[in-house]
Amino acid sequence: MELRRLGKTGLSVAPIVIGGNVFGWTADEKTSFAILDAFFDAGLNTVDTADVYSAWVPGSKGGDSEEIIGRWLKQAKVGRDKAIIVTKVGSDMGEGKTLKESYILKAVEASLRRLQTDYIDLYLAHWPDADTPHEETLGAFAKLKQQGKIRAIGCSNYDADLLQASFDAAERAGLTRYDVLQPEYNLYQRASFEGPLADLCVRQDIGVITYFGLAAGFLTGKYRSKADTQGRAREGRVSQYFDEKGLRILAALDKVAAETGATPAEISLAWLLRKRGVTAPIASATSLSQLESLVTSATLSLSHDAMALLDEAGAERTQP
């Protein structure tokens, strides 16, 4: 499996990152273990999670996904040095969203304990924190790197202005900058990454691991109307995509699927892999058949015409 250089982190990741947001939510521990085993058996190597997963489930305080990954790491045939573990800090775990140094230094210990590991390969600031200076957050990450508890740092949900401001702060304070960005980006949601943010990432050699690559399942093609989403775990999120643009995208995916024999999910991820600035998309699986499809997408090659068709379908159109 081809590995891609992740910016200036020194890490190399396979083309698809497995999303741990479903572990302990729509995938129980046994299923999660089977998915992780098959994922690594296929030659892929990076797992994405966050301390807050899955606090949205009634009765959960978060930490479920990290705990499952930790128990898997302990019994897995994969050596710890062969698995790249990505987790995040800063979401509300009972103390609000914060990137204060005191909170980060405490939160990382909890994540390490749940993951049952001595270090985190890539530690991300999950959300911007307007109340905490970049220098304070970056200073906390620098301490953790010096202690060997994390290997590389990045941020999620930062726009171009915030990301540039963090670079400026790092330079002023003589601190290590963020080398990875995790933005929302897919065939439907493109405006927040394409343009100034993608330009900045390319210019500064930032590794980009995108999330919601399948738009919460919409781009798999299994939902064809809002009625199809009723009673599903992701009903509220998926239903928002059923507008004119969403239907155009589904039609384009169907056409490319007919021409290639690939599934809409495989095509959607393969499209992301060819987009400027993207290192690897994150995608989740709750079954081995879904996991097999993710693996296929890592090596699927789309023609220029197919890319153009998909680009046009997902483009924003102004009303006359």
Short mmCIF file of C-alpha atoms in Angstrom, two decimals:
data_model
loop_
_atom_site.label_atom_id
_atom_site.label_comp_id
_atom_site.label_asym_id
_atom_site.label_seq_id
_atom_site.Cartn_x
_atom_site.Cartn_y
_atom_site.Cartn_z
CA MET A 1 0.00 0.00 0.00
CA GLU A 2 1.33 3.41 -1.01
CA LEU A 3 2.26 5.65 1.92
CA ARG A 4 1.93 9.41 1.76
CA ARG A 5 4.18 11.87 3.54
CA LEU A 6 2.17 13.79 6.16
CA GLY A 7 3.53 17.30 5.81
CA LYS A 8 6.66 17.89 7.89
CA THR A 9 5.64 15.54 10.73
CA GLY A 10 8.00 12.73 9.74
CA LEU A 11 4.96 10.43 9.63
CA SER A 12 3.82 8.54 6.54
CA VAL A 13 0.19 7.53 6.28
CA ALA A 14 -1.70 5.18 3.98
CA PRO A 15 -4.26 6.84 1.66
CA ILE A 16 -7.26 6.10 3.88
CA VAL A 17 -7.46 6.81 7.64
CA ILE A 18 -9.97 4.75 9.63
CA GLY A 19 -12.37 6.89 11.66
CA GLY A 20 -12.76 5.82 15.28
CA ASN A 21 -15.83 7.98 15.88
CA VAL A 22 -18.07 4.92 15.46
CA PHE A 23 -16.19 2.73 17.95
CA GLY A 24 -18.39 2.39 21.01
CA TRP A 25 -21.29 4.03 19.17
CA THR A 26 -22.55 2.27 16.03
CA ALA A 27 -19.78 -0.36 16.18
CA ASP A 28 -19.47 -2.41 19.37
CA GLU A 29 -16.10 -3.57 20.68
CA LYS A 30 -16.09 -6.93 18.88
CA THR A 31 -16.96 -5.29 15.56
CA SER A 32 -14.42 -2.50 16.14
CA PHE A 33 -11.66 -5.05 16.77
CA ALA A 34 -12.55 -6.94 13.57
CA ILE A 35 -12.52 -3.70 11.55
CA LEU A 36 -9.16 -2.63 12.95
CA ASP A 37 -7.65 -6.08 12.30
CA ALA A 38 -8.84 -6.07 8.68
CA PHE A 39 -7.76 -2.46 8.18
CA PHE A 40 -4.16 -3.17 9.18
CA ASP A 41 -4.13 -6.53 7.37
CA ALA A 42 -4.90 -4.55 4.19
CA GLY A 43 -1.76 -2.46 4.64
CA LEU A 44 -3.40 0.70 5.99
CA ASN A 45 -1.89 2.20 9.11
CA THR A 46 -3.62 5.23 10.67
CA VAL A 47 -6.49 5.45 13.18
CA ASP A 48 -8.24 8.72 13.99
CA THR A 49 -10.13 9.31 17.22
CA ALA A 50 -10.74 11.98 19.88
CA ASP A 51 -11.13 12.05 23.64
CA VAL A 52 -14.75 13.18 23.28
CA TYR A 53 -15.90 10.19 21.16
CA SER A 54 -18.70 9.23 21.83
CA ALA A 55 -19.99 11.67 24.45
CA TRP A 56 -23.12 12.28 22.36
CA VAL A 57 -24.42 8.79 23.20
CA PRO A 58 -26.79 8.82 26.20
CA GLY A 59 -24.93 7.66 29.29
CA SER A 60 -21.45 8.26 27.83
CA LYS A 61 -18.99 10.85 29.10
CA GLY A 62 -16.63 10.31 26.18
CA GLY A 63 -13.48 8.25 25.97
CA ASP A 64 -15.26 5.15 24.59
CA SER A 65 -13.42 5.14 21.27
CA GLU A 66 -9.99 5.66 22.84
CA GLU A 67 -10.66 2.85 25.32
CA ILE A 68 -11.63 0.41 22.58
CA ILE A 69 -8.56 1.34 20.52
CA GLY A 70 -6.41 0.93 23.62
CA ARG A 71 -7.72 -2.55 24.33
CA TRP A 72 -7.22 -3.45 20.67
CA LEU A 73 -3.62 -2.20 20.72
CA LYS A 74 -2.88 -4.43 23.72
CA GLN A 75 -4.00 -7.62 21.98
CA ALA A 76 -3.32 -6.75 18.34
CA LYS A 77 -0.73 -8.52 16.23
CA VAL A 78 0.30 -5.09 14.94
CA GLY A 79 3.33 -3.62 16.70
CA ARG A 80 2.75 -0.24 18.32
CA ASP A 81 5.36 1.29 16.03
CA LYS A 82 3.37 0.18 12.98
CA ALA A 83 0.16 1.95 14.06
CA ILE A 84 -0.23 5.71 13.75
CA ILE A 85 -2.69 6.89 16.40
CA VAL A 86 -4.32 10.30 16.00
CA THR A 87 -6.41 11.79 18.79
CA LYS A 88 -7.68 15.23 19.71
CA VAL A 89 -8.08 17.53 22.70
CA GLY A 90 -10.24 20.58 23.31
CA SER A 91 -13.81 19.35 22.96
CA ASP A 92 -16.19 19.58 25.89
CA MET A 93 -15.45 16.73 28.30
CA GLY A 94 -17.30 18.41 31.13
CA GLU A 95 -15.20 21.57 31.39
CA GLY A 96 -16.26 23.25 28.14
CA LYS A 97 -14.23 23.61 24.95
CA THR A 98 -10.75 24.78 25.92
CA LEU A 99 -7.13 24.66 24.77
CA LYS A 100 -5.60 26.05 27.96
CA GLU A 101 -2.23 24.60 28.90
CA SER A 102 -3.38 23.24 32.25
CA TYR A 103 -6.26 21.43 30.57
CA ILE A 104 -4.15 19.94 27.75
CA LEU A 105 -1.51 18.62 30.16
CA LYS A 106 -4.25 16.88 32.14
CA ALA A 107 -6.26 15.66 29.14
CA VAL A 108 -3.30 14.02 27.43
CA GLU A 109 -2.72 11.81 30.47
CA ALA A 110 -6.32 10.63 30.32
CA SER A 111 -6.00 9.87 26.60
CA LEU A 112 -2.74 7.98 27.09
CA ARG A 113 -4.35 5.92 29.85
CA ARG A 114 -7.38 5.08 27.75
CA LEU A 115 -5.23 4.26 24.71
CA GLN A 116 -2.88 2.15 26.89
CA THR A 117 0.16 3.63 25.19
CA ASP A 118 3.18 5.74 26.12
CA TYR A 119 2.82 8.19 23.25
CA ILE A 120 0.38 9.64 20.74
CA ASP A 121 1.64 9.91 17.17
CA LEU A 122 -0.43 12.95 16.21
CA TYR A 123 -2.21 15.18 18.74
CA LEU A 124 -4.70 17.71 17.41
CA ALA A 125 -6.37 20.80 18.82
CA HIS A 126 -9.97 19.76 18.12
CA TRP A 127 -11.59 23.22 17.96
CA PRO A 128 -10.32 26.80 17.99
CA ASP A 129 -10.37 28.48 21.41
CA ALA A 130 -10.71 32.26 21.15
CA ASP A 131 -10.10 32.64 24.89
CA THR A 132 -6.64 31.03 24.85
CA PRO A 133 -3.64 32.54 23.03
CA HIS A 134 -2.06 30.33 20.36
CA GLU A 135 1.24 30.65 22.23
CA GLU A 136 -0.22 29.02 25.34
CA THR A 137 -1.66 26.07 23.44
CA LEU A 138 1.47 25.58 21.33
CA GLY A 139 3.59 25.87 24.47
CA ALA A 140 1.64 23.02 26.07
CA PHE A 141 2.12 20.87 22.98
CA ALA A 142 5.84 21.70 22.99
CA LYS A 143 6.15 20.42 26.56
CA LEU A 144 4.42 17.18 25.61
CA LYS A 145 6.75 16.71 22.63
CA GLN A 146 9.78 17.28 24.85
CA GLN A 147 8.43 14.67 27.26
CA GLY A 148 7.98 12.16 24.44
CA LYS A 149 4.22 11.90 24.99
CA ILE A 150 3.33 13.13 21.50
CA ARG A 151 5.24 12.99 18.21
CA ALA A 152 3.52 15.62 16.06
CA ILE A 153 0.81 18.26 16.39
CA GLY A 154 -1.98 19.70 14.31
CA CYS A 155 -5.35 21.38 14.50
CA SER A 156 -8.89 20.74 13.34
CA ASN A 157 -11.62 23.13 12.20
CA TYR A 158 -9.27 26.12 11.71
CA ASP A 159 -9.89 28.48 8.80
CA ALA A 160 -7.10 30.12 6.81
CA ASP A 161 -6.90 33.22 9.02
CA LEU A 162 -6.72 31.21 12.25
CA LEU A 163 -4.16 28.80 10.84
CA GLN A 164 -1.96 31.68 9.64
CA ALA A 165 -2.33 33.36 13.03
CA SER A 166 -1.12 30.18 14.71
CA PHE A 167 1.91 30.08 12.40
CA ASP A 168 2.70 33.71 13.24
CA ALA A 169 2.36 33.00 16.96
CA ALA A 170 4.65 29.98 16.73
CA GLU A 171 7.30 32.03 14.93
CA ARG A 172 7.11 34.87 17.46
CA ALA A 173 7.39 32.53 20.42
CA GLY A 174 9.96 30.18 18.91
CA LEU A 175 7.56 27.25 19.18
CA THR A 176 6.79 24.32 16.90
CA ARG A 177 3.87 25.10 14.59
CA TYR A 178 0.95 22.91 13.63
CA ASP A 179 2.02 20.59 10.80
CA VAL A 180 -1.36 18.95 10.15
CA LEU A 181 -4.86 20.25 9.50
CA GLN A 182 -8.05 18.23 9.83
CA PRO A 183 -10.85 20.06 7.97
CA GLU A 184 -14.33 18.98 6.93
CA TYR A 185 -14.16 18.33 3.20
CA ASN A 186 -16.11 16.17 0.79
CA LEU A 187 -17.91 16.28 -2.56
CA TYR A 188 -20.77 18.25 -1.00
CA GLN A 189 -18.93 20.47 1.51
CA ARG A 190 -16.09 22.11 -0.40
CA ALA A 191 -16.11 25.86 0.17
CA SER A 192 -14.53 25.82 3.63
CA PHE A 193 -11.36 24.08 2.41
CA GLU A 194 -10.95 24.91 -1.26
CA GLY A 195 -9.43 28.32 -1.88
CA PRO A 196 -7.42 30.23 0.74
CA LEU A 197 -7.17 27.35 3.24
CA ALA A 198 -6.01 24.77 0.69
CA ASP A 199 -3.61 27.35 -0.77
CA LEU A 200 -2.10 27.97 2.65
CA CYS A 201 -1.71 24.25 3.35
CA VAL A 202 0.05 23.65 0.03
CA ARG A 203 2.28 26.69 0.46
CA GLN A 204 3.28 25.75 4.03
CA ASP A 205 3.54 21.98 3.38
CA ILE A 206 0.80 21.10 5.83
CA GLY A 207 -0.46 17.53 5.98
CA VAL A 208 -4.23 17.42 5.46
CA ILE A 209 -6.43 14.63 6.83
CA THR A 210 -10.02 15.40 5.95
CA TYR A 211 -13.09 14.36 7.94
CA PHE A 212 -16.69 13.64 6.89
CA GLY A 213 -15.30 12.31 3.61
CA LEU A 214 -18.57 10.47 3.04
CA ALA A 215 -20.78 13.25 4.42
CA ALA A 216 -22.03 11.12 7.32
CA GLY A 217 -22.97 8.35 4.89
CA PHE A 218 -24.81 10.46 2.32
CA LEU A 219 -22.10 9.90 -0.31
CA THR A 220 -22.34 6.11 0.02
CA GLY A 221 -25.53 6.34 -2.02
CA LYS A 222 -27.52 4.20 0.40
CA TYR A 223 -29.80 7.12 1.26
CA ARG A 224 -31.90 8.32 -1.66
CA SER A 225 -34.44 10.46 0.20
CA LYS A 226 -34.96 11.98 3.63
CA ALA A 227 -37.35 9.11 4.35
CA ASP A 228 -34.44 6.67 4.03
CA THR A 229 -32.68 8.35 6.96
CA GLN A 230 -35.55 8.14 9.43
CA GLY A 231 -34.64 6.28 12.60
CA ARG A 232 -30.95 6.08 11.65
CA ALA A 233 -28.20 7.19 14.04
CA ARG A 234 -27.16 9.96 11.65
CA GLU A 235 -30.64 11.02 10.54
CA GLY A 236 -30.30 14.69 11.49
CA ARG A 237 -26.97 15.16 9.74
CA VAL A 238 -27.63 13.17 6.57
CA SER A 239 -31.02 14.72 5.85
CA GLN A 240 -29.44 18.16 5.32
CA TYR A 241 -27.79 16.99 2.09
CA PHE A 242 -31.05 16.30 0.24
CA ASP A 243 -31.19 19.47 -1.81
CA GLU A 244 -30.55 20.23 -5.48
CA LYS A 245 -26.78 20.03 -5.11
CA GLY A 246 -26.95 16.79 -3.16
CA LEU A 247 -29.12 15.15 -5.79
CA ARG A 248 -26.77 16.34 -8.56
CA ILE A 249 -23.88 14.72 -6.74
CA LEU A 250 -25.73 11.42 -6.32
CA ALA A 251 -26.57 11.41 -10.04
CA ALA A 252 -22.91 12.03 -10.93
CA LEU A 253 -21.77 9.29 -8.56
CA ASP A 254 -24.26 6.89 -10.16
CA LYS A 255 -22.90 7.70 -13.62
CA VAL A 256 -19.27 7.15 -12.59
CA ALA A 257 -20.27 3.98 -10.75
CA ALA A 258 -21.89 2.63 -13.91
CA GLU A 259 -18.73 3.39 -15.89
CA THR A 260 -16.22 2.03 -13.38
CA GLY A 261 -18.04 -0.65 -11.42
CA ALA A 262 -16.98 1.09 -8.20
CA THR A 263 -19.43 2.08 -5.47
CA PRO A 264 -20.40 5.70 -4.72
CA ALA A 265 -18.44 5.52 -1.45
CA GLU A 266 -15.30 4.31 -3.21
CA ILE A 267 -15.65 7.00 -5.86
CA SER A 268 -16.21 9.77 -3.27
CA LEU A 269 -13.03 8.85 -1.40
CA ALA A 270 -11.00 8.37 -4.58
CA TRP A 271 -12.11 11.88 -5.64
CA LEU A 272 -10.77 13.28 -2.35
CA LEU A 273 -7.45 11.50 -2.83
CA ARG A 274 -6.89 13.38 -6.06
CA LYS A 275 -7.78 16.81 -4.70
CA ARG A 276 -5.07 19.42 -4.28
CA GLY A 277 -3.61 19.59 -0.79
CA VAL A 278 -5.27 16.43 0.57
CA THR A 279 -3.03 13.79 2.13
CA ALA A 280 -5.69 11.27 3.17
CA PRO A 281 -9.39 11.29 4.01
CA ILE A 282 -10.86 9.77 7.14
CA ALA A 283 -13.70 7.30 6.66
CA SER A 284 -15.56 5.12 9.15
CA ALA A 285 -16.81 1.56 8.81
CA THR A 286 -19.25 -0.39 10.93
CA SER A 287 -18.91 -3.69 9.06
CA LEU A 288 -16.22 -5.67 7.26
CA SER A 289 -17.99 -5.13 3.92
CA GLN A 290 -17.80 -1.36 4.44
CA LEU A 291 -14.14 -1.70 5.41
CA GLU A 292 -13.42 -3.64 2.22
CA SER A 293 -14.92 -0.78 0.23
CA LEU A 294 -12.67 1.74 1.98
CA VAL A 295 -9.62 -0.36 1.11
CA THR A 296 -10.70 -0.49 -2.54
CA SER A 297 -10.99 3.30 -2.66
CA ALA A 298 -7.33 3.65 -1.70
CA THR A 299 -6.22 2.30 -5.07
CA LEU A 300 -9.13 3.39 -7.28
CA SER A 301 -8.05 5.62 -10.15
CA LEU A 302 -10.60 8.05 -11.60
CA SER A 303 -10.33 9.42 -15.12
CA HIS A 304 -10.02 13.09 -15.88
CA ASP A 305 -13.58 13.06 -17.22
CA ALA A 306 -14.92 11.43 -14.06
CA MET A 307 -13.16 13.98 -11.87
CA ALA A 308 -14.53 16.83 -13.98
CA LEU A 309 -18.06 15.44 -13.78
CA LEU A 310 -17.87 15.15 -9.99
CA ASP A 311 -16.29 18.58 -9.62
CA GLU A 312 -19.08 20.15 -11.63
CA ALA A 313 -21.83 18.32 -9.74
CA GLY A 314 -20.59 19.54 -6.37
CA ALA A 315 -19.78 23.11 -7.43
CA GLU A 316 -21.71 25.97 -5.86
CA ARG A 317 -24.11 27.56 -8.33
CA THR A 318 -25.37 31.09 -8.08
CA GLN A 319 -29.00 31.80 -8.79
CA PRO A 320 -29.61 33.83 -11.99
#
